[in-house]
Each structure stands twice: as structure tokens, then as C-alpha cells.
PDB file of C-alpha atoms in Angstrom:
ATOM      1  CA  MET A 199      93.814  80.433 195.096  1.00  0.00           C
ATOM      2  CA  SER A 200      91.052  78.397 196.724  1.00  0.00           C
ATOM      3  CA  ASN A 201      88.890  79.709 199.541  1.00  0.00           C
ATOM      4  CA  VAL A 202      90.737  77.506 201.999  1.00  0.00           C
ATOM      5  CA  GLU A 203      94.053  79.120 201.094  1.00  0.00           C
ATOM      6  CA  ALA A 204      92.723  82.688 200.948  1.00  0.00           C
ATOM      7  CA  ASP A 205      94.098  84.958 203.628  1.00  0.00           C
ATOM      8  CA  HIS A 206      91.042  86.671 205.074  1.00  0.00           C
ATOM      9  CA  THR A 207      93.011  88.477 207.757  1.00  0.00           C
ATOM     10  CA  ARG A 208      94.450  90.836 205.162  1.00  0.00           C
ATOM     11  CA  ASP A 209      92.603  93.818 203.837  1.00  0.00           C
ATOM     12  CA  PRO A 210      91.382  93.082 200.252  1.00  0.00           C
ATOM     13  CA  CYS A 211      93.585  95.883 198.866  1.00  0.00           C
ATOM     14  CA  PRO A 212      95.108  96.099 196.258  1.00  0.00           C
ATOM     15  CA  LEU A 213      93.336  93.357 194.258  1.00  0.00           C
ATOM     16  CA  VAL A 214      90.006  95.007 195.033  1.00  0.00           C
ATOM     17  CA  ILE A 215      91.080  97.851 192.720  1.00  0.00           C
ATOM     18  CA  ILE A 216      90.930  95.562 189.683  1.00  0.00           C
ATOM     19  CA  SER A 217      87.610  94.114 190.782  1.00  0.00           C
ATOM     20  CA  ASP A 218      86.192  97.613 191.341  1.00  0.00           C
ATOM     21  CA  PHE A 219      87.435  98.767 187.950  1.00  0.00           C
ATOM     22  CA  GLY A 220      85.715  95.812 186.266  1.00  0.00           C
ATOM     23  CA  GLY A 221      82.527  96.194 188.283  1.00  0.00           C
ATOM     24  CA  ALA A 222      82.259  99.897 187.525  1.00  0.00           C
ATOM     25  CA  PHE A 223      83.000  99.280 183.823  1.00  0.00           C
ATOM     26  CA  ALA A 224      80.268  96.625 183.634  1.00  0.00           C
ATOM     27  CA  MET A 225      77.814  98.889 185.424  1.00  0.00           C
ATOM     28  CA  GLY A 226      78.629 101.724 183.027  1.00  0.00           C
ATOM     29  CA  VAL A 227      78.228  99.511 179.966  1.00  0.00           C
ATOM     30  CA  VAL A 228      74.830  98.221 181.132  1.00  0.00           C
ATOM     31  CA  GLY A 229      73.638 101.730 182.005  1.00  0.00           C
ATOM     32  CA  GLY A 230      75.089 103.092 178.751  1.00  0.00           C
ATOM     33  CA  CYS A 231      73.233 100.428 176.747  1.00  0.00           C
ATOM     34  CA  VAL A 232      69.924 101.406 178.326  1.00  0.00           C
ATOM     35  CA  TRP A 233      70.545 105.162 178.130  1.00  0.00           C
ATOM     36  CA  HIS A 234      71.947 105.348 174.609  1.00  0.00           C
ATOM     37  CA  GLY A 235      69.627 102.615 173.361  1.00  0.00           C
ATOM     38  CA  ILE A 236      66.599 104.695 174.305  1.00  0.00           C
ATOM     39  CA  LYS A 237      68.237 107.879 173.041  1.00  0.00           C
ATOM     40  CA  GLY A 238      69.226 106.299 169.712  1.00  0.00           C
ATOM     41  CA  PHE A 239      65.755 104.794 169.333  1.00  0.00           C
ATOM     42  CA  ARG A 240      64.017 108.120 169.926  1.00  0.00           C
ATOM     43  CA  ASN A 241      66.335 110.126 167.682  1.00  0.00           C
ATOM     44  CA  SER A 242      66.035 107.787 164.691  1.00  0.00           C
ATOM     45  CA  PRO A 243      63.399 108.063 161.953  1.00  0.00           C
ATOM     46  CA  LEU A 244      60.545 105.549 161.801  1.00  0.00           C
ATOM     47  CA  GLY A 245      61.663 102.282 160.225  1.00  0.00           C
ATOM     48  CA  GLU A 246      65.294 102.829 161.281  1.00  0.00           C
ATOM     49  CA  ARG A 247      64.731 102.935 165.015  1.00  0.00           C
ATOM     50  CA  ARG A 248      66.105  99.527 165.933  1.00  0.00           C
ATOM     51  CA  LEU A 249      69.191 100.090 163.814  1.00  0.00           C
ATOM     52  CA  GLY A 250      69.594 103.593 165.264  1.00  0.00           C
ATOM     53  CA  ALA A 251      69.402 102.262 168.812  1.00  0.00           C
ATOM     54  CA  LEU A 252      71.961  99.572 168.016  1.00  0.00           C
ATOM     55  CA  SER A 253      74.359 102.063 166.390  1.00  0.00           C
ATOM     56  CA  ALA A 254      74.084 104.429 169.356  1.00  0.00           C
ATOM     57  CA  ILE A 255      74.753 101.575 171.787  1.00  0.00           C
ATOM     58  CA  LYS A 256      77.779 100.406 169.793  1.00  0.00           C
ATOM     59  CA  ALA A 257      79.202 103.909 169.603  1.00  0.00           C
ATOM     60  CA  ARG A 258      78.533 105.228 173.089  1.00  0.00           C
ATOM     61  CA  ALA A 259      78.047 102.400 175.624  1.00  0.00           C
ATOM     62  CA  PRO A 260      81.762 101.426 175.754  1.00  0.00           C
ATOM     63  CA  VAL A 261      82.651 105.083 176.325  1.00  0.00           C
ATOM     64  CA  VAL A 262      80.248 105.334 179.270  1.00  0.00           C
ATOM     65  CA  GLY A 263      81.637 102.056 180.600  1.00  0.00           C
ATOM     66  CA  GLY A 264      85.189 103.390 180.285  1.00  0.00           C
ATOM     67  CA  ASN A 265      84.294 106.594 182.130  1.00  0.00           C
ATOM     68  CA  PHE A 266      82.664 104.627 184.953  1.00  0.00           C
ATOM     69  CA  GLY A 267      85.587 102.216 185.050  1.00  0.00           C
ATOM     70  CA  VAL A 268      88.168 104.975 185.329  1.00  0.00           C
ATOM     71  CA  TRP A 269      86.197 106.601 188.137  1.00  0.00           C
ATOM     72  CA  GLY A 270      85.786 103.303 189.990  1.00  0.00           C
ATOM     73  CA  GLY A 271      89.409 102.278 189.566  1.00  0.00           C
ATOM     74  CA  LEU A 272      90.766 105.649 190.662  1.00  0.00           C
ATOM     75  CA  PHE A 273      88.414 105.832 193.625  1.00  0.00           C
ATOM     76  CA  SER A 274      89.361 102.352 194.756  1.00  0.00           C
ATOM     77  CA  THR A 275      93.077 103.118 194.325  1.00  0.00           C
ATOM     78  CA  TYR A 276      92.820 106.242 196.440  1.00  0.00           C
ATOM     79  CA  ASP A 277      90.623 104.471 199.019  1.00  0.00           C
ATOM     80  CA  CYS A 278      93.250 101.752 199.457  1.00  0.00           C
ATOM     81  CA  ALA A 279      96.041 104.335 199.640  1.00  0.00           C
ATOM     82  CA  VAL A 280      94.223 106.414 202.256  1.00  0.00           C
ATOM     83  CA  LYS A 281      93.425 103.279 204.271  1.00  0.00           C
ATOM     84  CA  ALA A 282      97.079 102.246 204.229  1.00  0.00           C
ATOM     85  CA  VAL A 283      98.250 105.692 205.334  1.00  0.00           C
ATOM     86  CA  ARG A 284      95.631 106.282 208.044  1.00  0.00           C
ATOM     87  CA  LYS A 285      95.529 102.628 209.188  1.00  0.00           C
ATOM     88  CA  ARG A 286      91.873 103.129 209.963  1.00  0.00           C
ATOM     89  CA  GLU A 287      88.582 102.203 208.318  1.00  0.00           C
ATOM     90  CA  ASP A 288      85.916 104.890 208.593  1.00  0.00           C
ATOM     91  CA  PRO A 289      83.773 107.163 206.366  1.00  0.00           C
ATOM     92  CA  TRP A 290      86.592 109.718 206.064  1.00  0.00           C
ATOM     93  CA  ASN A 291      88.506 107.326 203.797  1.00  0.00           C
ATOM     94  CA  ALA A 292      85.799 107.485 201.135  1.00  0.00           C
ATOM     95  CA  ILE A 293      85.453 111.254 201.460  1.00  0.00           C
ATOM     96  CA  ILE A 294      89.204 111.822 201.074  1.00  0.00           C
ATOM     97  CA  ALA A 295      89.366 109.290 198.219  1.00  0.00           C
ATOM     98  CA  GLY A 296      86.454 111.056 196.498  1.00  0.00           C
ATOM     99  CA  PHE A 297      88.217 114.395 196.891  1.00  0.00           C
ATOM    100  CA  PHE A 298      91.354 113.065 195.188  1.00  0.00           C
ATOM    101  CA  THR A 299      89.382 111.222 192.499  1.00  0.00           C
ATOM    102  CA  GLY A 300      87.402 114.325 191.562  1.00  0.00           C
ATOM    103  CA  GLY A 301      90.586 116.368 191.461  1.00  0.00           C
ATOM    104  CA  SER A 302      92.507 113.837 189.377  1.00  0.00           C
ATOM    105  CA  LEU A 303      89.780 113.496 186.781  1.00  0.00           C
ATOM    106  CA  ALA A 304      89.570 117.256 186.302  1.00  0.00           C
ATOM    107  CA  ILE A 305      93.313 117.941 186.246  1.00  0.00           C
ATOM    108  CA  ARG A 306      93.381 118.738 182.525  1.00  0.00           C
ATOM    109  CA  GLY A 307      90.813 121.500 182.961  1.00  0.00           C
ATOM    110  CA  GLY A 308      93.017 123.838 184.994  1.00  0.00           C
ATOM    111  CA  TRP A 309      93.524 124.359 188.705  1.00  0.00           C
ATOM    112  CA  LYS A 310      90.139 126.036 189.334  1.00  0.00           C
ATOM    113  CA  HIS A 311      88.311 123.173 187.678  1.00  0.00           C
ATOM    114  CA  THR A 312      90.445 120.687 189.622  1.00  0.00           C
ATOM    115  CA  ARG A 313      89.734 122.399 192.950  1.00  0.00           C
ATOM    116  CA  ASN A 314      85.987 122.722 192.330  1.00  0.00           C
ATOM    117  CA  SER A 315      85.667 119.159 191.079  1.00  0.00           C
ATOM    118  CA  ALA A 316      87.624 117.773 194.038  1.00  0.00           C
ATOM    119  CA  ILE A 317      85.469 119.645 196.569  1.00  0.00           C
ATOM    120  CA  SER A 318      82.210 118.671 194.817  1.00  0.00           C
ATOM    121  CA  CYS A 319      83.204 115.011 194.626  1.00  0.00           C
ATOM    122  CA  GLY A 320      84.267 114.995 198.296  1.00  0.00           C
ATOM    123  CA  ILE A 321      80.947 116.541 199.367  1.00  0.00           C
ATOM    124  CA  LEU A 322      78.961 114.128 197.189  1.00  0.00           C
ATOM    125  CA  LEU A 323      80.717 111.120 198.678  1.00  0.00           C
ATOM    126  CA  GLY A 324      80.219 112.551 202.175  1.00  0.00           C
ATOM    127  CA  LEU A 325      76.483 112.748 201.451  1.00  0.00           C
ATOM    128  CA  ILE A 326      76.419 109.171 200.112  1.00  0.00           C
ATOM    129  CA  GLU A 327      78.327 107.912 203.174  1.00  0.00           C
ATOM    130  CA  GLY A 328      75.976 109.819 205.483  1.00  0.00           C
ATOM    131  CA  ALA A 329      72.929 108.405 203.710  1.00  0.00           C
ATOM    132  CA  GLY A 330      74.412 104.891 203.956  1.00  0.00           C
ATOM    133  CA  ILE A 331      75.008 105.232 207.705  1.00  0.00           C
ATOM    134  CA  LEU A 332      71.496 106.618 208.250  1.00  0.00           C
ATOM    135  CA  MET A 333      69.983 103.760 206.248  1.00  0.00           C
ATOM    136  CA  GLN A 334      71.987 101.230 208.272  1.00  0.00           C
ATOM    137  CA  LYS A 335      70.736 102.732 211.549  1.00  0.00           C
ATOM    138  CA  TRP A 336      67.183 102.843 210.259  1.00  0.00           C
ATOM    139  CA  MET A 337      67.229  99.225 209.056  1.00  0.00           C
ATOM    140  CA  ALA A 338      68.965  97.833 212.163  1.00  0.00           C
ATOM    141  CA  PRO A 339      66.655  95.864 214.471  1.00  0.00           C
ATOM    142  CA  PRO A 340      65.966  97.509 217.860  1.00  0.00           C
ATOM    143  CA  VAL A 341      68.167  96.303 220.713  1.00  0.00           C
ATOM    144  CA  GLN A 342      66.293  93.694 222.782  1.00  0.00           C
ATOM    145  CA  PRO A 343      66.653  93.832 226.594  1.00  0.00           C
ATOM    146  CA  MET A 344      68.800  90.933 227.859  1.00  0.00           C
ATOM    147  CA  TYR A 345      67.158  88.333 230.084  1.00  0.00           C
ATOM    148  CA  ASP A 346      69.288  86.977 232.901  1.00  0.00           C
ATOM    149  CA  PRO A 347      67.863  83.640 234.123  1.00  0.00           C
ATOM    150  CA  ASN A 348      69.884  83.846 237.369  1.00  0.00           C
ATOM    151  CA  ALA A 349      68.675  87.289 238.319  1.00  0.00           C
ATOM    152  CA  GLN A 350      66.819  87.704 241.589  1.00  0.00           C
ATOM    153  CA  PRO A 351      63.137  88.531 241.057  1.00  0.00           C
ATOM    154  CA  LEU A 352      62.330  92.148 241.714  1.00  0.00           C
ATOM    155  CA  GLY A 353      60.012  92.995 244.580  1.00  0.00           C
ATOM    156  CA  ALA A 354      57.960  90.293 246.307  1.00  0.00           C
TER     157      ALA A 354
ATOM    158  CA  MET B 181      84.858  93.001 198.889  1.00  0.00           C
ATOM    159  CA  SER B 182      84.488  96.284 197.071  1.00  0.00           C
ATOM    160  CA  ASN B 183      85.343  99.816 198.025  1.00  0.00           C
ATOM    161  CA  ILE B 184      82.442 101.088 195.920  1.00  0.00           C
ATOM    162  CA  THR B 185      79.743  98.948 197.532  1.00  0.00           C
ATOM    163  CA  ASP B 186      81.192  99.895 200.935  1.00  0.00           C
ATOM    164  CA  LEU B 187      80.023 103.422 200.121  1.00  0.00           C
ATOM    165  CA  PHE B 188      76.391 102.382 200.281  1.00  0.00           C
ATOM    166  CA  ASN B 189      76.781  99.870 203.091  1.00  0.00           C
ATOM    167  CA  PRO B 190      79.681 101.236 205.165  1.00  0.00           C
ATOM    168  CA  PRO B 191      81.473  98.833 207.510  1.00  0.00           C
ATOM    169  CA  PRO B 192      81.768  99.872 211.164  1.00  0.00           C
ATOM    170  CA  SER B 193      84.639 102.259 211.939  1.00  0.00           C
ATOM    171  CA  ARG B 194      87.723 100.536 213.333  1.00  0.00           C
ATOM    172  CA  ASP B 195      91.505 100.692 213.462  1.00  0.00           C
ATOM    173  CA  LEU B 196      93.178  98.308 211.022  1.00  0.00           C
ATOM    174  CA  SER B 197      95.604  95.809 212.480  1.00  0.00           C
ATOM    175  CA  GLU B 198      99.264  95.714 211.412  1.00  0.00           C
ATOM    176  CA  LYS B 199      98.560  92.425 209.615  1.00  0.00           C
ATOM    177  CA  GLU B 200      95.899  94.080 207.467  1.00  0.00           C
ATOM    178  CA  VAL B 201      98.112  96.929 206.250  1.00  0.00           C
ATOM    179  CA  GLU B 202     101.460  95.156 206.041  1.00  0.00           C
ATOM    180  CA  ASN B 203     103.372  95.274 202.775  1.00  0.00           C
ATOM    181  CA  CYS B 204     102.841  92.476 200.248  1.00  0.00           C
ATOM    182  CA  PHE B 205     104.091  91.640 196.758  1.00  0.00           C
ATOM    183  CA  TYR B 206     100.836  92.663 195.060  1.00  0.00           C
ATOM    184  CA  CYS B 207     100.742  95.922 197.025  1.00  0.00           C
ATOM    185  CA  GLN B 208     104.266  96.761 195.982  1.00  0.00           C
ATOM    186  CA  ALA B 209     103.697  95.819 192.334  1.00  0.00           C
ATOM    187  CA  MET B 210     100.483  97.825 192.143  1.00  0.00           C
ATOM    188  CA  ALA B 211     102.033 100.848 193.862  1.00  0.00           C
ATOM    189  CA  THR B 212     105.068 100.727 191.548  1.00  0.00           C
ATOM    190  CA  ILE B 213     103.014 100.446 188.363  1.00  0.00           C
ATOM    191  CA  THR B 214     100.549 103.144 189.434  1.00  0.00           C
ATOM    192  CA  ALA B 215     103.243 105.571 190.556  1.00  0.00           C
ATOM    193  CA  PHE B 216     105.311 105.040 187.376  1.00  0.00           C
ATOM    194  CA  GLY B 217     102.275 105.315 185.082  1.00  0.00           C
ATOM    195  CA  ALA B 218     100.887 108.440 186.709  1.00  0.00           C
ATOM    196  CA  GLY B 219     104.382 109.908 187.099  1.00  0.00           C
ATOM    197  CA  VAL B 220     105.222 109.497 183.408  1.00  0.00           C
ATOM    198  CA  TYR B 221     101.816 110.866 182.385  1.00  0.00           C
ATOM    199  CA  PHE B 222     102.151 113.932 184.599  1.00  0.00           C
ATOM    200  CA  GLY B 223     105.901 114.406 184.370  1.00  0.00           C
ATOM    201  CA  THR B 224     106.193 114.375 180.572  1.00  0.00           C
ATOM    202  CA  GLY B 225     103.382 116.891 180.165  1.00  0.00           C
ATOM    203  CA  ARG B 226     101.160 114.514 178.184  1.00  0.00           C
ATOM    204  CA  VAL B 227      98.371 115.513 180.536  1.00  0.00           C
ATOM    205  CA  PHE B 228      98.280 118.966 178.887  1.00  0.00           C
ATOM    206  CA  LYS B 229      98.420 117.720 175.295  1.00  0.00           C
ATOM    207  CA  ASN B 230      95.794 119.413 173.069  1.00  0.00           C
ATOM    208  CA  GLU B 231      94.793 121.715 175.921  1.00  0.00           C
ATOM    209  CA  LYS B 232      92.635 124.784 175.404  1.00  0.00           C
ATOM    210  CA  PRO B 233      94.905 127.853 175.415  1.00  0.00           C
ATOM    211  CA  GLY B 234      94.830 129.959 178.572  1.00  0.00           C
ATOM    212  CA  VAL B 235      93.142 127.337 180.758  1.00  0.00           C
ATOM    213  CA  ASN B 236      96.241 126.084 182.544  1.00  0.00           C
ATOM    214  CA  PRO B 237      98.566 128.723 184.048  1.00  0.00           C
ATOM    215  CA  LEU B 238     102.297 128.048 183.984  1.00  0.00           C
ATOM    216  CA  TRP B 239     102.582 127.510 187.751  1.00  0.00           C
ATOM    217  CA  TRP B 240      99.873 124.837 187.535  1.00  0.00           C
ATOM    218  CA  LYS B 241     101.641 123.018 184.704  1.00  0.00           C
ATOM    219  CA  LYS B 242     104.921 123.142 186.622  1.00  0.00           C
ATOM    220  CA  SER B 243     103.235 121.851 189.792  1.00  0.00           C
ATOM    221  CA  VAL B 244     101.690 118.934 187.906  1.00  0.00           C
ATOM    222  CA  LYS B 245     105.063 118.124 186.279  1.00  0.00           C
ATOM    223  CA  LEU B 246     106.784 118.277 189.651  1.00  0.00           C
ATOM    224  CA  THR B 247     104.147 115.944 191.094  1.00  0.00           C
ATOM    225  CA  GLY B 248     104.879 113.598 188.195  1.00  0.00           C
ATOM    226  CA  VAL B 249     108.603 113.635 188.928  1.00  0.00           C
ATOM    227  CA  GLY B 250     107.833 112.968 192.604  1.00  0.00           C
ATOM    228  CA  LEU B 251     105.622 110.037 191.627  1.00  0.00           C
ATOM    229  CA  ILE B 252     108.377 108.564 189.459  1.00  0.00           C
ATOM    230  CA  GLY B 253     110.728 108.863 192.444  1.00  0.00           C
ATOM    231  CA  TYR B 254     108.172 107.158 194.656  1.00  0.00           C
ATOM    232  CA  GLY B 255     107.757 104.427 192.037  1.00  0.00           C
ATOM    233  CA  ILE B 256     111.523 103.799 192.049  1.00  0.00           C
ATOM    234  CA  TYR B 257     111.509 103.691 195.857  1.00  0.00           C
ATOM    235  CA  ARG B 258     108.632 101.196 195.957  1.00  0.00           C
ATOM    236  CA  PHE B 259     110.210  99.107 193.187  1.00  0.00           C
ATOM    237  CA  GLY B 260     113.369  98.533 195.172  1.00  0.00           C
ATOM    238  CA  GLU B 261     111.823  98.306 198.624  1.00  0.00           C
ATOM    239  CA  ASN B 262     112.356  95.032 200.485  1.00  0.00           C
ATOM    240  CA  TRP B 263     114.975  93.642 198.061  1.00  0.00           C
ATOM    241  CA  LEU B 264     117.336  96.523 197.204  1.00  0.00           C
ATOM    242  CA  TRP B 265     116.813  98.709 200.261  1.00  0.00           C
ATOM    243  CA  ASN B 266     114.709  98.632 203.435  1.00  0.00           C
ATOM    244  CA  LYS B 267     115.331  94.893 203.561  1.00  0.00           C
ATOM    245  CA  PRO B 268     113.331  93.131 206.257  1.00  0.00           C
ATOM    246  CA  ASN B 269     115.345  91.941 209.225  1.00  0.00           C
ATOM    247  CA  ARG B 270     115.373  88.132 208.988  1.00  0.00           C
ATOM    248  CA  ASP B 271     117.044  87.506 212.363  1.00  0.00           C
TER     249      ASP B 271
END
């Protein structure tokens, strides 16, 4: 679909879920390469360090990417679902989506683990949202007073 | 166009218009696939395969299975919506 044909009046859901899954996977793979590359390098004996780093990256980076991808995809799915149900776009969507994502990912660990993980994830996303809003307010330019050219001069 | 980047740069709060949340083919396909996938995973008990003993109480397992069955039902409902039932009025 070309940009001319794209329907920009519609919310990007649900295709944004696939894009978020891919983006999160890529981010995880890049981060995993750096993290496990350094770790593999440090934990290998002298003379084998480059090979050790490469082996660690090959073994672990796709796993980190997969974990990130699953989180991103689930979060985006829940965010779209919450948006569709509430018919409103505000920070609560992300908090509720984070709550469900945390809970879903911990479901195999038992109900206590699920509950704790859901609450922690919801709080974490609330903090991120709050920080984002504060940053936006801090970066926004100050409101300039409007000048009305037809206004009567004061005094005189 | 990402729900994850919107976390760090949140858009202003607003009510979505009917046009923005109306049903579409992709929405229905995605909802059907997700509900069926999650429903089968939860409903068949695969979610508790190779679990540590004693971690998941019986009521929890039953609740998860019931959620799975509900999701399968929702998947069937979404699959048939607009062409088998809940047909849009074309008058």
C-alpha cells in the first residue's frame, strides 16, 4: 500500500503489533550481542577471547531477542485491545497493558508470581509513562503571549 | 507508529473516534488468531507442562484452563463475526 492509499484516520492497530514485535526483537538482539559479547570475551581464556565472544553471542543473543520480542508483541497486543475497549488514548492504556503483560509472562510460575509480576510491571510502566510526560512538559517551549495588532493601546 | 515508543513520548490524551476503533479485516484476523492460539495453549494445559511440583494450585490450573476455553469461544465468535453472525446492515 502506498502512502497515498494509506488510511491515516484509522488507529495503527493491529498491524503495529507485528512492527512492535520486530522492533523489540531487533533491539533485544543488538543489546544481547553487546551484553553477551562482552561477557563471553571476559569469561574466555587469553587467546580464545574472540572465539568465546562469538560463541556467546551465537548462543545467547537470539534468546534475548526472543524474550524482548515476546514482551513487545504481548504489550502491543494488550495496548491495542485496551484502546479498543476503552475507546480512549491516555497513559492508563499502557499501565493496564503492562499489568496484563507482566501477568501473562509469569503465568507458568503460579498465581502469586503472576500477581506480583503483573503489579510490578504495571507500576514500572506507570513510572515510565510519568517520566515521559514530565520530560515532555520540561522540553516544551514556554507559551508566548499573543500579540493582537488590532488591540487598543493601553493607557495614554 | 509504535505502542512501545509511545511509552517514552506519550501522545496527548484524547477520545478515539468511531472511525479509529471500527472493526476491520486485519483486526478480526489478528483477534481470531490470537484468541485461538492463546486459548489452545491455556485450555489444553500445555502452559503447565514440565512445571515444578507444588507451584501451581489446582484452582489456579482450572482457572487458566477455563480462561483458555473462554478464549477459544471468543476466537470462534470473532471468526464468524460480520459474515456468519452480527452481519452489518447494508440498507
